[in-house]
Tab-separated table of C-alpha atoms in Angstrom:
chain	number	residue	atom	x	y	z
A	101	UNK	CA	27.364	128.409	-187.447
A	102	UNK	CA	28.662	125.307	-188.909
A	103	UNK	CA	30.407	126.967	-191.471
A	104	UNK	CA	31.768	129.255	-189.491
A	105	UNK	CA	33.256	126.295	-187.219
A	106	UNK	CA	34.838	124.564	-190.358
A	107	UNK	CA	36.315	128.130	-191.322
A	108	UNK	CA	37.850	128.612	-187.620
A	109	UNK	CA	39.217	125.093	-188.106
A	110	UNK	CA	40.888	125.683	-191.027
A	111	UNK	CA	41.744	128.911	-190.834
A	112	UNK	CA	43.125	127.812	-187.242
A	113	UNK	CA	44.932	124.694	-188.665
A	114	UNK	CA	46.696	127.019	-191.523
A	115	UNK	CA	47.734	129.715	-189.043
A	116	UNK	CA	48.768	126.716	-186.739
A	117	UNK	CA	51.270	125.737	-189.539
A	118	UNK	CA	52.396	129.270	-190.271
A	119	UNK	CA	53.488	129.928	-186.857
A	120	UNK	CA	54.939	126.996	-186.550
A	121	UNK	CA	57.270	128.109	-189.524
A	122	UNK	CA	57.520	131.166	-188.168
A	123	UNK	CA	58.871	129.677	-185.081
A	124	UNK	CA	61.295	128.011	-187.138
A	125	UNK	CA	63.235	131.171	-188.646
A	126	UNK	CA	62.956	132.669	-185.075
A	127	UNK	CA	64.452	129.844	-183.894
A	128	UNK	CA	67.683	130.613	-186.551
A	129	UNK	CA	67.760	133.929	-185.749
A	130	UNK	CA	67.787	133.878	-181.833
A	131	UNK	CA	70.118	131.318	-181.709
A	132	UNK	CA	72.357	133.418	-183.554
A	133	UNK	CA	72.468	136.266	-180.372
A	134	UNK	CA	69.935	138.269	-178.654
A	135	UNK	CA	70.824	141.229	-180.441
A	136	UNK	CA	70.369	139.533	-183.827
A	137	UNK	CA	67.095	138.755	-182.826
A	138	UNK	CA	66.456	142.178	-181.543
A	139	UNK	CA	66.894	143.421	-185.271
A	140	UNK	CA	64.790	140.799	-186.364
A	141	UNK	CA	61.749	141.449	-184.577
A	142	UNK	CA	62.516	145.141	-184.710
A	143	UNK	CA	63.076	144.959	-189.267
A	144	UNK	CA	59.692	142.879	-189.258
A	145	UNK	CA	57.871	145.469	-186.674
A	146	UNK	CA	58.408	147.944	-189.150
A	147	UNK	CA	57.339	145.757	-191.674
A	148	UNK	CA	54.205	144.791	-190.036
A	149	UNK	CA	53.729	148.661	-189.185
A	150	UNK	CA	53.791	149.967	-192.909
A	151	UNK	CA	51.255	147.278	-193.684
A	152	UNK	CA	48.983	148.058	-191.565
A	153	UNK	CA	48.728	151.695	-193.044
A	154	UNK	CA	47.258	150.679	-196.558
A	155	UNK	CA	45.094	147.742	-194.927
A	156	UNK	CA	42.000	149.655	-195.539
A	157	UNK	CA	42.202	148.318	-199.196
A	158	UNK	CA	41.802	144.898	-198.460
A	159	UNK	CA	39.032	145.412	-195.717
A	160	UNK	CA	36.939	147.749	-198.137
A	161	UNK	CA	37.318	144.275	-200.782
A	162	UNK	CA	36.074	141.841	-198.365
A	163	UNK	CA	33.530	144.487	-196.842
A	164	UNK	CA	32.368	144.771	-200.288
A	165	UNK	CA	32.069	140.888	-201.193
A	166	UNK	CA	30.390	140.291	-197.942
A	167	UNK	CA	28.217	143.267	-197.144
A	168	UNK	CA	27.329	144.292	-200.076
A	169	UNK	CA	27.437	141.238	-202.118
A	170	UNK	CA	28.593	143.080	-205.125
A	171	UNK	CA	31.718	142.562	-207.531
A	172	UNK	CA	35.023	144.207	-206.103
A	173	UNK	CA	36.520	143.766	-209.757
A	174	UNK	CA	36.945	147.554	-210.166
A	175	UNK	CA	37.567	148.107	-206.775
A	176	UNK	CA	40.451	145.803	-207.073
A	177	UNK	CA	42.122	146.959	-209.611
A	178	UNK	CA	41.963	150.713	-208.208
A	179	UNK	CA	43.326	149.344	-205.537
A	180	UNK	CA	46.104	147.443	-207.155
A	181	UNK	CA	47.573	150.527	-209.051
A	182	UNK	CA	47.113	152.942	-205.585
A	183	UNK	CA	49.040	150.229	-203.485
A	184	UNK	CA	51.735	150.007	-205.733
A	185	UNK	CA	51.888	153.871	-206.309
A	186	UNK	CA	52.484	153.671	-202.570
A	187	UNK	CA	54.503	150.535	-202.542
A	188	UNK	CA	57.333	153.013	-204.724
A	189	UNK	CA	56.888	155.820	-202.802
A	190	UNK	CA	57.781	153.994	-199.796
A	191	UNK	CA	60.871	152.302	-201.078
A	192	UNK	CA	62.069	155.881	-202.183
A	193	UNK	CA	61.847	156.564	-198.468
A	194	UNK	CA	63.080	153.714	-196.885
A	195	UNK	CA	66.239	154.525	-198.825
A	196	UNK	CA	66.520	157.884	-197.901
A	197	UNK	CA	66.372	156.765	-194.265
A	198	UNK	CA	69.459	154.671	-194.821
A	199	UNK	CA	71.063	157.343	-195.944
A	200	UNK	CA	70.071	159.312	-192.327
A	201	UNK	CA	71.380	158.978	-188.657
A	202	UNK	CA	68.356	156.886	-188.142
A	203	UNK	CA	69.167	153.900	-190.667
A	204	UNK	CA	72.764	153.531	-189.394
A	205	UNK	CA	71.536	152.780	-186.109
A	206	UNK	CA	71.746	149.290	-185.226
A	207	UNK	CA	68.555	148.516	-184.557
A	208	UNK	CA	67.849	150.089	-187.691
A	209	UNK	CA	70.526	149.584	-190.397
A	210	UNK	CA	69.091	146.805	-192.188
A	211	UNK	CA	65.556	149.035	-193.120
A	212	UNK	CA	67.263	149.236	-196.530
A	213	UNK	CA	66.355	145.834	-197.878
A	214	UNK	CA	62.639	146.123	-197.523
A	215	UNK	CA	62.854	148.641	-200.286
A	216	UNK	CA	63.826	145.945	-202.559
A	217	UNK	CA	59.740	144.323	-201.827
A	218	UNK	CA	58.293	147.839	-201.383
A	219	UNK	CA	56.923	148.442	-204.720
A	220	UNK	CA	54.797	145.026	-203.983
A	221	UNK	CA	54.898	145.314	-200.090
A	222	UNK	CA	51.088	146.015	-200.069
A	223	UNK	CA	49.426	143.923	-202.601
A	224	UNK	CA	49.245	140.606	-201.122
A	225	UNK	CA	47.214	141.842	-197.727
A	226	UNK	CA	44.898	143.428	-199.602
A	227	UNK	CA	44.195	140.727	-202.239
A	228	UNK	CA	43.772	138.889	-199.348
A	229	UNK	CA	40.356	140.753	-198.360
A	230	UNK	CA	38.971	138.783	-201.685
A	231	UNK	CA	39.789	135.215	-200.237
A	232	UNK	CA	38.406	136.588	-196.255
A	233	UNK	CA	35.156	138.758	-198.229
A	234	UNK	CA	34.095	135.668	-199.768
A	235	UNK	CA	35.066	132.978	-196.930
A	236	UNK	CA	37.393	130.936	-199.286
A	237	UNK	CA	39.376	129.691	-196.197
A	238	UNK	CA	41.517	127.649	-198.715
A	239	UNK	CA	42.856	130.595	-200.795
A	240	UNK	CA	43.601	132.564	-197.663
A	241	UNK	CA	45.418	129.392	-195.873
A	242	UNK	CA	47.878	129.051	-198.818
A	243	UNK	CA	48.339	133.320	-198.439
A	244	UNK	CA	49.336	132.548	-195.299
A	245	UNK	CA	51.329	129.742	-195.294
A	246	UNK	CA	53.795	130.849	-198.394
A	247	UNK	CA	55.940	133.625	-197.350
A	248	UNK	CA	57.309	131.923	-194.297
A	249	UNK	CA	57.476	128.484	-196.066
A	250	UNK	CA	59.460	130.303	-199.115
A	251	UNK	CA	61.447	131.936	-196.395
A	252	UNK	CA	62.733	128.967	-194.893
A	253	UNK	CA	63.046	127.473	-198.180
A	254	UNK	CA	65.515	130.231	-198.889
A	255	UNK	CA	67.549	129.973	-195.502
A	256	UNK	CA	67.618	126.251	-196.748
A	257	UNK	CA	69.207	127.086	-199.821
A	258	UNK	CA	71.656	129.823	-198.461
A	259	UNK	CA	72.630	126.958	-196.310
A	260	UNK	CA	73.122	124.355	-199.066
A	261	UNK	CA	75.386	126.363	-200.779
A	262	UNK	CA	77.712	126.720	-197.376
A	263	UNK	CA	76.817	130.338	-196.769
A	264	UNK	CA	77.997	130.852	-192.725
A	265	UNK	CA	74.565	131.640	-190.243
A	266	UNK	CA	73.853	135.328	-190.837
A	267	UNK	CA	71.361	137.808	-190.356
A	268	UNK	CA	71.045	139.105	-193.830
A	269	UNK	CA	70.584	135.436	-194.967
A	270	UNK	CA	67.358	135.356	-192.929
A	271	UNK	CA	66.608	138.987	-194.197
A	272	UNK	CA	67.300	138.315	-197.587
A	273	UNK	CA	64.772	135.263	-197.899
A	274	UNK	CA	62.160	137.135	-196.389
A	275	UNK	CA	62.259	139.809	-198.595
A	276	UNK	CA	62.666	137.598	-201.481
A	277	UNK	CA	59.440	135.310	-200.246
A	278	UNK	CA	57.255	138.401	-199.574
A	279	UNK	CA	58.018	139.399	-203.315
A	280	UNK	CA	57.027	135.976	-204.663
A	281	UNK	CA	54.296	135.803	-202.785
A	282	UNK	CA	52.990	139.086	-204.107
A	283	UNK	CA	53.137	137.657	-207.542
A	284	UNK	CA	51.020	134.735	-207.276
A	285	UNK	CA	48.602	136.535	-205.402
A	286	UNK	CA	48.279	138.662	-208.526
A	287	UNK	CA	48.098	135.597	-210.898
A	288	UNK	CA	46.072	133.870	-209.017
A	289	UNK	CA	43.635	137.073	-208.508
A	290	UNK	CA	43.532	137.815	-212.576
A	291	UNK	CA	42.547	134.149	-213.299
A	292	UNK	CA	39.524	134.112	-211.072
A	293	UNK	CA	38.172	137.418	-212.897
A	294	UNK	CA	38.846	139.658	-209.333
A	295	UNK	CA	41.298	141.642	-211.075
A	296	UNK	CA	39.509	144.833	-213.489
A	297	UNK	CA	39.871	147.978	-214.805
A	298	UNK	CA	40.177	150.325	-212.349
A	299	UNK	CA	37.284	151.837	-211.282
A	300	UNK	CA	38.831	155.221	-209.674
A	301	UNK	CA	35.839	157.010	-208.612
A	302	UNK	CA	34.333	153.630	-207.120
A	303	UNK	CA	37.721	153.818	-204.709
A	304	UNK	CA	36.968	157.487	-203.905
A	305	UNK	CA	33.571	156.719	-202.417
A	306	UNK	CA	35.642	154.469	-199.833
A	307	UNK	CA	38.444	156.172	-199.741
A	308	UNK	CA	37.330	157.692	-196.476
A	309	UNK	CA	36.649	154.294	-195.011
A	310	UNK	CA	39.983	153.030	-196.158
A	311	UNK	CA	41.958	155.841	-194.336
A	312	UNK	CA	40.318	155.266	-191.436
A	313	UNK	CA	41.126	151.412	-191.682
A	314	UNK	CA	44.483	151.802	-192.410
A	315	UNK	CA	44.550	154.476	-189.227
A	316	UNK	CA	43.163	152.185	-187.222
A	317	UNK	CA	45.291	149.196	-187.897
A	318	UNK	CA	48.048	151.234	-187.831
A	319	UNK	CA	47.405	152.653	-184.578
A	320	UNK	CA	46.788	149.063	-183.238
A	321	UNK	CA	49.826	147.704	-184.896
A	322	UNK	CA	52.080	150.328	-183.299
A	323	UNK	CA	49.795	149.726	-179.849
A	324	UNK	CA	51.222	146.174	-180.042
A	325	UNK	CA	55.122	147.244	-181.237
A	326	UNK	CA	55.298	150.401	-179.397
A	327	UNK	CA	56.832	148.407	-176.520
A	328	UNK	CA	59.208	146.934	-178.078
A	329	UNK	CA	60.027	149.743	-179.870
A	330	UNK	CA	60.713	151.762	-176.772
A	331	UNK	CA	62.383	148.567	-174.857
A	332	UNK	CA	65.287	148.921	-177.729
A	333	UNK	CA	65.359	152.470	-177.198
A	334	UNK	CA	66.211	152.476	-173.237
A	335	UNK	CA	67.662	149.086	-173.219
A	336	UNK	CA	69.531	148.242	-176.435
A	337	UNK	CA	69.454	145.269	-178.902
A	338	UNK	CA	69.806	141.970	-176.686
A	339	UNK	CA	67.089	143.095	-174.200
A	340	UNK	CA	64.812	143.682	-176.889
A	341	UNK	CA	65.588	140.157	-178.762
A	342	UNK	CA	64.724	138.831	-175.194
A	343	UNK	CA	61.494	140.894	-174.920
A	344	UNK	CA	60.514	140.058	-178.544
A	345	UNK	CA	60.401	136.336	-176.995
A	346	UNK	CA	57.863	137.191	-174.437
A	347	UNK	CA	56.077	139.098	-176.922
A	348	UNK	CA	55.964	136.594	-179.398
A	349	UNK	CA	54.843	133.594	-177.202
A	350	UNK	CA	52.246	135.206	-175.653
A	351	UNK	CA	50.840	136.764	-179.238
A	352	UNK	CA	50.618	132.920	-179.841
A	353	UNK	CA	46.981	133.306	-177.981
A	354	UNK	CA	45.696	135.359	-181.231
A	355	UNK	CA	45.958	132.401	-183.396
A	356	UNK	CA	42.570	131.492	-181.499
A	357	UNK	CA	40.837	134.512	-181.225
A	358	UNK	CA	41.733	135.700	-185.357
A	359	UNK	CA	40.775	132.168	-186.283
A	360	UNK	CA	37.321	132.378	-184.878
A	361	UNK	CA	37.184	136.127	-186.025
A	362	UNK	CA	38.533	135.379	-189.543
A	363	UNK	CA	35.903	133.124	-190.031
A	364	UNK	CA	32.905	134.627	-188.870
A	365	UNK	CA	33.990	138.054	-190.373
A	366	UNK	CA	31.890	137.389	-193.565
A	367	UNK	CA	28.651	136.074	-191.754
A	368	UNK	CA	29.386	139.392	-188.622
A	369	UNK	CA	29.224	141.639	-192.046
A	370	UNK	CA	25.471	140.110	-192.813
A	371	UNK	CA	23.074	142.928	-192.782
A	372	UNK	CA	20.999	141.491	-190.166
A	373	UNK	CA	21.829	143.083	-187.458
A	374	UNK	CA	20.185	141.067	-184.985
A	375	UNK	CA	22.256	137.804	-186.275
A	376	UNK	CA	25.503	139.897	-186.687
A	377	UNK	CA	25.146	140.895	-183.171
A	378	UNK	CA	24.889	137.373	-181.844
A	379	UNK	CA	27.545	135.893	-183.737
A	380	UNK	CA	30.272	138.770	-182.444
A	381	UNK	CA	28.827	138.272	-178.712
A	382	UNK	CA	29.779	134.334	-179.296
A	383	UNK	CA	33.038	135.033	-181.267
A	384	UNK	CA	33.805	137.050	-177.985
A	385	UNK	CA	33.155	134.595	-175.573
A	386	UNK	CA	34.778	131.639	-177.399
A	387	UNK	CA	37.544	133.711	-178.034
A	388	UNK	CA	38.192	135.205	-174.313
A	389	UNK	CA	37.171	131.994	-172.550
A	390	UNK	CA	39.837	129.997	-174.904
A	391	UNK	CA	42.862	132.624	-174.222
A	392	UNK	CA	42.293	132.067	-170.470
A	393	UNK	CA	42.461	128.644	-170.547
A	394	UNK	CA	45.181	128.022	-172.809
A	395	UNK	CA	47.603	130.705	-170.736
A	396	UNK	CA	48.574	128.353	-167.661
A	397	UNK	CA	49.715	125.672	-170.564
A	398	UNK	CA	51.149	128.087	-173.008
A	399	UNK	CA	53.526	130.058	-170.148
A	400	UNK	CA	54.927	126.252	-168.479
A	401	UNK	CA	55.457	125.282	-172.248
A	402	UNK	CA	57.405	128.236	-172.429
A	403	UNK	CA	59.298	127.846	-169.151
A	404	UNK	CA	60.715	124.634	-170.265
A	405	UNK	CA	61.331	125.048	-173.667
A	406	UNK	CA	63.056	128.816	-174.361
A	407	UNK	CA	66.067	128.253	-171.800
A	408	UNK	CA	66.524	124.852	-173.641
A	409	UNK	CA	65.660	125.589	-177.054
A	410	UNK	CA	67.412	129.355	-176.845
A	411	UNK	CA	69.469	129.188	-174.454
A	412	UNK	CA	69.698	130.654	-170.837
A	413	UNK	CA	69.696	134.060	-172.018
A	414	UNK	CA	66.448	134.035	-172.918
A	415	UNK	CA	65.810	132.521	-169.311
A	416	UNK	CA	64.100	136.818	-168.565
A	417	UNK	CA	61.605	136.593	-170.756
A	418	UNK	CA	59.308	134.334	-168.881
A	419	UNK	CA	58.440	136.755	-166.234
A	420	UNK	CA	57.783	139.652	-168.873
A	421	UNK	CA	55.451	136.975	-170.662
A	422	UNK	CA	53.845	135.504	-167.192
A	423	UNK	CA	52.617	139.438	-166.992
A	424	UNK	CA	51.425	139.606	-170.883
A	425	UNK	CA	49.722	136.856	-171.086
A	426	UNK	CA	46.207	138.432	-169.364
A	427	UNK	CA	46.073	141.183	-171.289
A	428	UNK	CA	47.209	139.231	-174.153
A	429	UNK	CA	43.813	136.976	-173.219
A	430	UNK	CA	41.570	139.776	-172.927
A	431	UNK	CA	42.609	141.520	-175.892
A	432	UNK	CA	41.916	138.258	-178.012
A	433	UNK	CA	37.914	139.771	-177.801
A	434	UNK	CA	38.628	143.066	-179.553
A	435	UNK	CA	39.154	141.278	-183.126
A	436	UNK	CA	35.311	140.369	-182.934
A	437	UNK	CA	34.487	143.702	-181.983
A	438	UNK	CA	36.145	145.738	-184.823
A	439	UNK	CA	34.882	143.072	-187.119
A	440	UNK	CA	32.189	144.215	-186.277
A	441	UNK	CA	32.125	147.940	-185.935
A	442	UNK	CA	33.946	147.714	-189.377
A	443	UNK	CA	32.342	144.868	-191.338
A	444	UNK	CA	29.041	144.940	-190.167
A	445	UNK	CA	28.609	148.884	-188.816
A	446	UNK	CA	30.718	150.454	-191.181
A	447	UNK	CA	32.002	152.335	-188.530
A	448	UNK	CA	35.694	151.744	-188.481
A	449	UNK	CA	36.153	155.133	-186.373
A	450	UNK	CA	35.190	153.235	-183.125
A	451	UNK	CA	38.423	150.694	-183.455
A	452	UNK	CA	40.472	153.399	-184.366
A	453	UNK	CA	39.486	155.360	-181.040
A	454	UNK	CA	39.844	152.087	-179.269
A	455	UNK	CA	43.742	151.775	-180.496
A	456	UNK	CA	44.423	155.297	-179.878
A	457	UNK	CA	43.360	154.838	-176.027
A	458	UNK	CA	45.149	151.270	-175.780
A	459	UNK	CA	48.312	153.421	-177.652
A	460	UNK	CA	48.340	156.188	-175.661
A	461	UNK	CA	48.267	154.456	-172.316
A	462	UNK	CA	51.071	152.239	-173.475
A	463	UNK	CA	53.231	154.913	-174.233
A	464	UNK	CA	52.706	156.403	-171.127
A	465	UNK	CA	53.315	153.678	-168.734
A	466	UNK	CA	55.964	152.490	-170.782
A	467	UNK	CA	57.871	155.677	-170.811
A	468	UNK	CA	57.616	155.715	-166.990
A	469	UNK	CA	58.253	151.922	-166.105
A	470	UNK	CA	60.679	150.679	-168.440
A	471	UNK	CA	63.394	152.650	-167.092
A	472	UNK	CA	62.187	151.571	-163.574
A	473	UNK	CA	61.411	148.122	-164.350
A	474	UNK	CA	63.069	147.320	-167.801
A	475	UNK	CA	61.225	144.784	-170.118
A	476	UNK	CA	58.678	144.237	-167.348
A	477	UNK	CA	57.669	147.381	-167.977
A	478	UNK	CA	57.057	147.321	-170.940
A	479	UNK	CA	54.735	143.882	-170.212
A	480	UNK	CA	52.711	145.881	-167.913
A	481	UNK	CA	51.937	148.768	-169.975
A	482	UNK	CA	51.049	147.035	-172.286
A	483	UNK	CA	48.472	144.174	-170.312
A	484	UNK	CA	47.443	147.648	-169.261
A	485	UNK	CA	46.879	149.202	-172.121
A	486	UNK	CA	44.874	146.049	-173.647
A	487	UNK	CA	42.440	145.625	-170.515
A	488	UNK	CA	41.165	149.077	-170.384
A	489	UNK	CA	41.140	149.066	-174.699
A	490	UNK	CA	38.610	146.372	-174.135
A	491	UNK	CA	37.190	147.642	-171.574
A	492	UNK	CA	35.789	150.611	-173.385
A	493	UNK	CA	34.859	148.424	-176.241
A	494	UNK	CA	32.731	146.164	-174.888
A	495	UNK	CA	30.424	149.382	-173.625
A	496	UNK	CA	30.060	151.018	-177.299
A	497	UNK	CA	29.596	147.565	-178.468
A	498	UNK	CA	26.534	147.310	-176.176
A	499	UNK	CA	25.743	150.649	-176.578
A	500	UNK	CA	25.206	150.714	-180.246
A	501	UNK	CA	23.989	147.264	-180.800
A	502	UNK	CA	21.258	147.086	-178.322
A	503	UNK	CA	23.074	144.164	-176.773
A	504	UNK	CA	22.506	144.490	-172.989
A	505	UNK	CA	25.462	143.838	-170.777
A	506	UNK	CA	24.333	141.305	-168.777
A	507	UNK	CA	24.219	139.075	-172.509
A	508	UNK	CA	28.043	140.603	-172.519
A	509	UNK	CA	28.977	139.633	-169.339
A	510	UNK	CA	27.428	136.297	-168.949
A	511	UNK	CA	28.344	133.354	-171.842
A	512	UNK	CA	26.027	131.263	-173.095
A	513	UNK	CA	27.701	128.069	-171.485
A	514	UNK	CA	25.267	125.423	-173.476
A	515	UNK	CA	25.970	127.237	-177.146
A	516	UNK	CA	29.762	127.131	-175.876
A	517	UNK	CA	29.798	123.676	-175.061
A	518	UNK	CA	27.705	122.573	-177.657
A	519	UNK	CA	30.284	124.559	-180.340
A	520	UNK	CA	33.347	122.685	-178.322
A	521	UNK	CA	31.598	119.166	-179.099
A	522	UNK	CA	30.989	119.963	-182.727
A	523	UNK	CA	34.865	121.013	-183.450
A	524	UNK	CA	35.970	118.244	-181.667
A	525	UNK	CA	33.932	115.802	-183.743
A	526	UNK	CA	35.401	117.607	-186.712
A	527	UNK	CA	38.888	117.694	-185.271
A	528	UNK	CA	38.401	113.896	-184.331
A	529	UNK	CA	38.002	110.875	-187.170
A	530	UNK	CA	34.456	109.326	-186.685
A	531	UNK	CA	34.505	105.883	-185.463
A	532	UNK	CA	33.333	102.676	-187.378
């Protein structure tokens, strides 16, 4: 468990920095309007959305490093030449959807630049399972510290040359980050020896288990947009920049829960299931008991800093995030569950029916509340949505691990504490 605490720490330090940057272009952008920042959070759901379909790649890698404890060489580089197959295939249709009724729209009209990173859109996730597989924390921190540092680097530079605040500025250094990022992922890769020939039939055995990733996170990437998605679509632009606030604050939580999760995922993948069993029940716990207590702080934060930091306009957004935040909590458990039903069970089916529920009850109470309640709607759908999705995971978790739910619904308060005293010795410099 030790290493798994000095993982979470780093991994939660990184992500810690990241956000921080990423606070810092959403920062730019909302202060340029709330309906520029309702076509930035909408350009980077879609993003975020088309990632999430080839994300099986990378979780087959790091299922393959850490499960199977086997060389994902060949697997890579099957991999490598699929993704970018894809990666050109999708910029071919993200321009022909500028070309349609649907990229003119304004919520939509700026879809056309991410063609420009498509053809490398998907390799830096998935190189990324190689970093996670084999719990190199400090490969995996620089991943995900470079695109937003490059892209700030880039509104920097836009500036320094006297270019007036703009939208496409922002949109331009993202893309242009997300392409240079891709690139050193790919050096870096080929100099450690990850990168080989590609082993084509080695991808087809997995190739079932990387649809059904990629279904999954796509299905629980949409879960999380769909809201905002539909907010735009009753409400227009500057109520969905205002939304994407809420949204964004509360999904501040996750840095917790995916820190713990991203560390542990190697040792949930062991093959013992009794230990892999124990160490998701405590990534749980930590996780959900962590969320709860950090929402009271993270939602006053928020009350005094968006109206002064965004302006008053933003003021809305704190009662659509004061009704996110518990299911925002409770949701922070389900990353150590599909770690485990994927990594460990090899059973990525389970998540996948877990995001279609959590999906399809969002849709449904958002189509019915946000034109009733507007963004708050679309809050409560969604804490729905994310109570009942864990809900029903926590009972197949028990079900097929044995654990019983008394184990589930009880912490083990000593191991907690005990794992509290160790990170804060580690967090705190030891005294002479």
């Amino acid at each position: 468990m030790d290493s798994i605490r000095r993982g979470a720490l780093i991994n939660l330090g990184t992500r810690l920095f990241a956000v921080a940057l990423g606070l810092l272009i959403t920062l730019y952008t909302a202060r340029l309007g709330a309906a520029q920042q309702g076509a930035f959070a909408l350009f980077t759901a879609v993003e975020a959305v088309l990632l999430a379909l080839t994300s099986g790649f990378g979780v087959a890698i790091a299922r393959r490093l850490s499960h199977h404890g086997q060389s994902p060489a060949g697997l890579v580089g099957a991999a490598l030449v699929v993704c970018v197959l894809l990666g050109l295939l999708t910029a071919a249709a993200l321009g022909l959807i500028a070309r349609l009724p649907l990229g003119n729209a304004p919520g939509y009209n700026h879809l056309w630049l991410l063609a420009f990173a498509a053809p490398l859109l998907f390799v830096t996730p998935n190189l990324a399972g190689l970093w996670l597989g084999s719990a190199r924390m400090a490969g995996l921190a620089r991943l995900t510290v470079a695109a937003p540092l490059l892209t700030l680097a880039g509104i920097a530079l836009a500036a320094a040359f006297s270019q007036p605040p703009a939208l496409m500025t922002v949109l331009f250094a993202w893309v242009g980050a997300r392409l240079i990022v891709a690139l050193g992922a790919l050096v870096a890769s080929a100099r450690a020896g990850w990168i080989g020939r590609p082993d084509l039939p080695l991808l087809s055995t997995q190739a079932r288990f990387v649809i059904v990733i990629g279904a999954t996170n796509f299905i629980g990437l949409l879960n999380y947009k769909v809201d905002l998605f539909l907010v735009e679509r009753f409400l227009g632009l500057g109520p969905t920049g205002v939304y994407s606030i809420a949204v964004m604050v509360a999904e501040l939580l996750w840095l917790v829960s995916s820190s713990v999760t991203t560390a542990a995922y190697a040792h949930i993948g062991t093959p013992d299931a009794a230990e892999a069993s124990r160490i998701t029940v405590r990534a749980l716990h930590a996780s959900v008991l962590l969320l709860a207590a950090l929402c009271p702080a993270l939602w006053l934060s928020a009350a005094l800093v968006v109206p002064w930091l965004l302006g008053p306009a933003y003021t809305p957004s704190l009662l659509a995030l004061a009704v996110l935040l518990p299911g925002v909590a409770v949701y922070g458990g389900a990353s150590a569950l599909s770690a485990w039903f994927t990594n460990h069970a090899g059973r990525p089916a389970v998540p996948a029916l877990l995001a279609g529920v959590s999906l399809l009850i969002n849709i449904t109470v958002s189509l019915i509340m946000i034109p009733r309640l507007g963004m708050l709607g679309g809050a409560l759908a969604t804490t729905l949505s994310y109570l009942v999705a864990v809900a029903l995971g926590v009972g197949l978790f028990a079900r097929a691990s044995g654990t019983p739910l008394r184990a589930l619904a009880k912490p083990d308060w000593p191991a907690l504490i005990a794992d509290l005293q160790r990170l804060r010795r580690a967090i705190t410099p030891a005294r002479k």
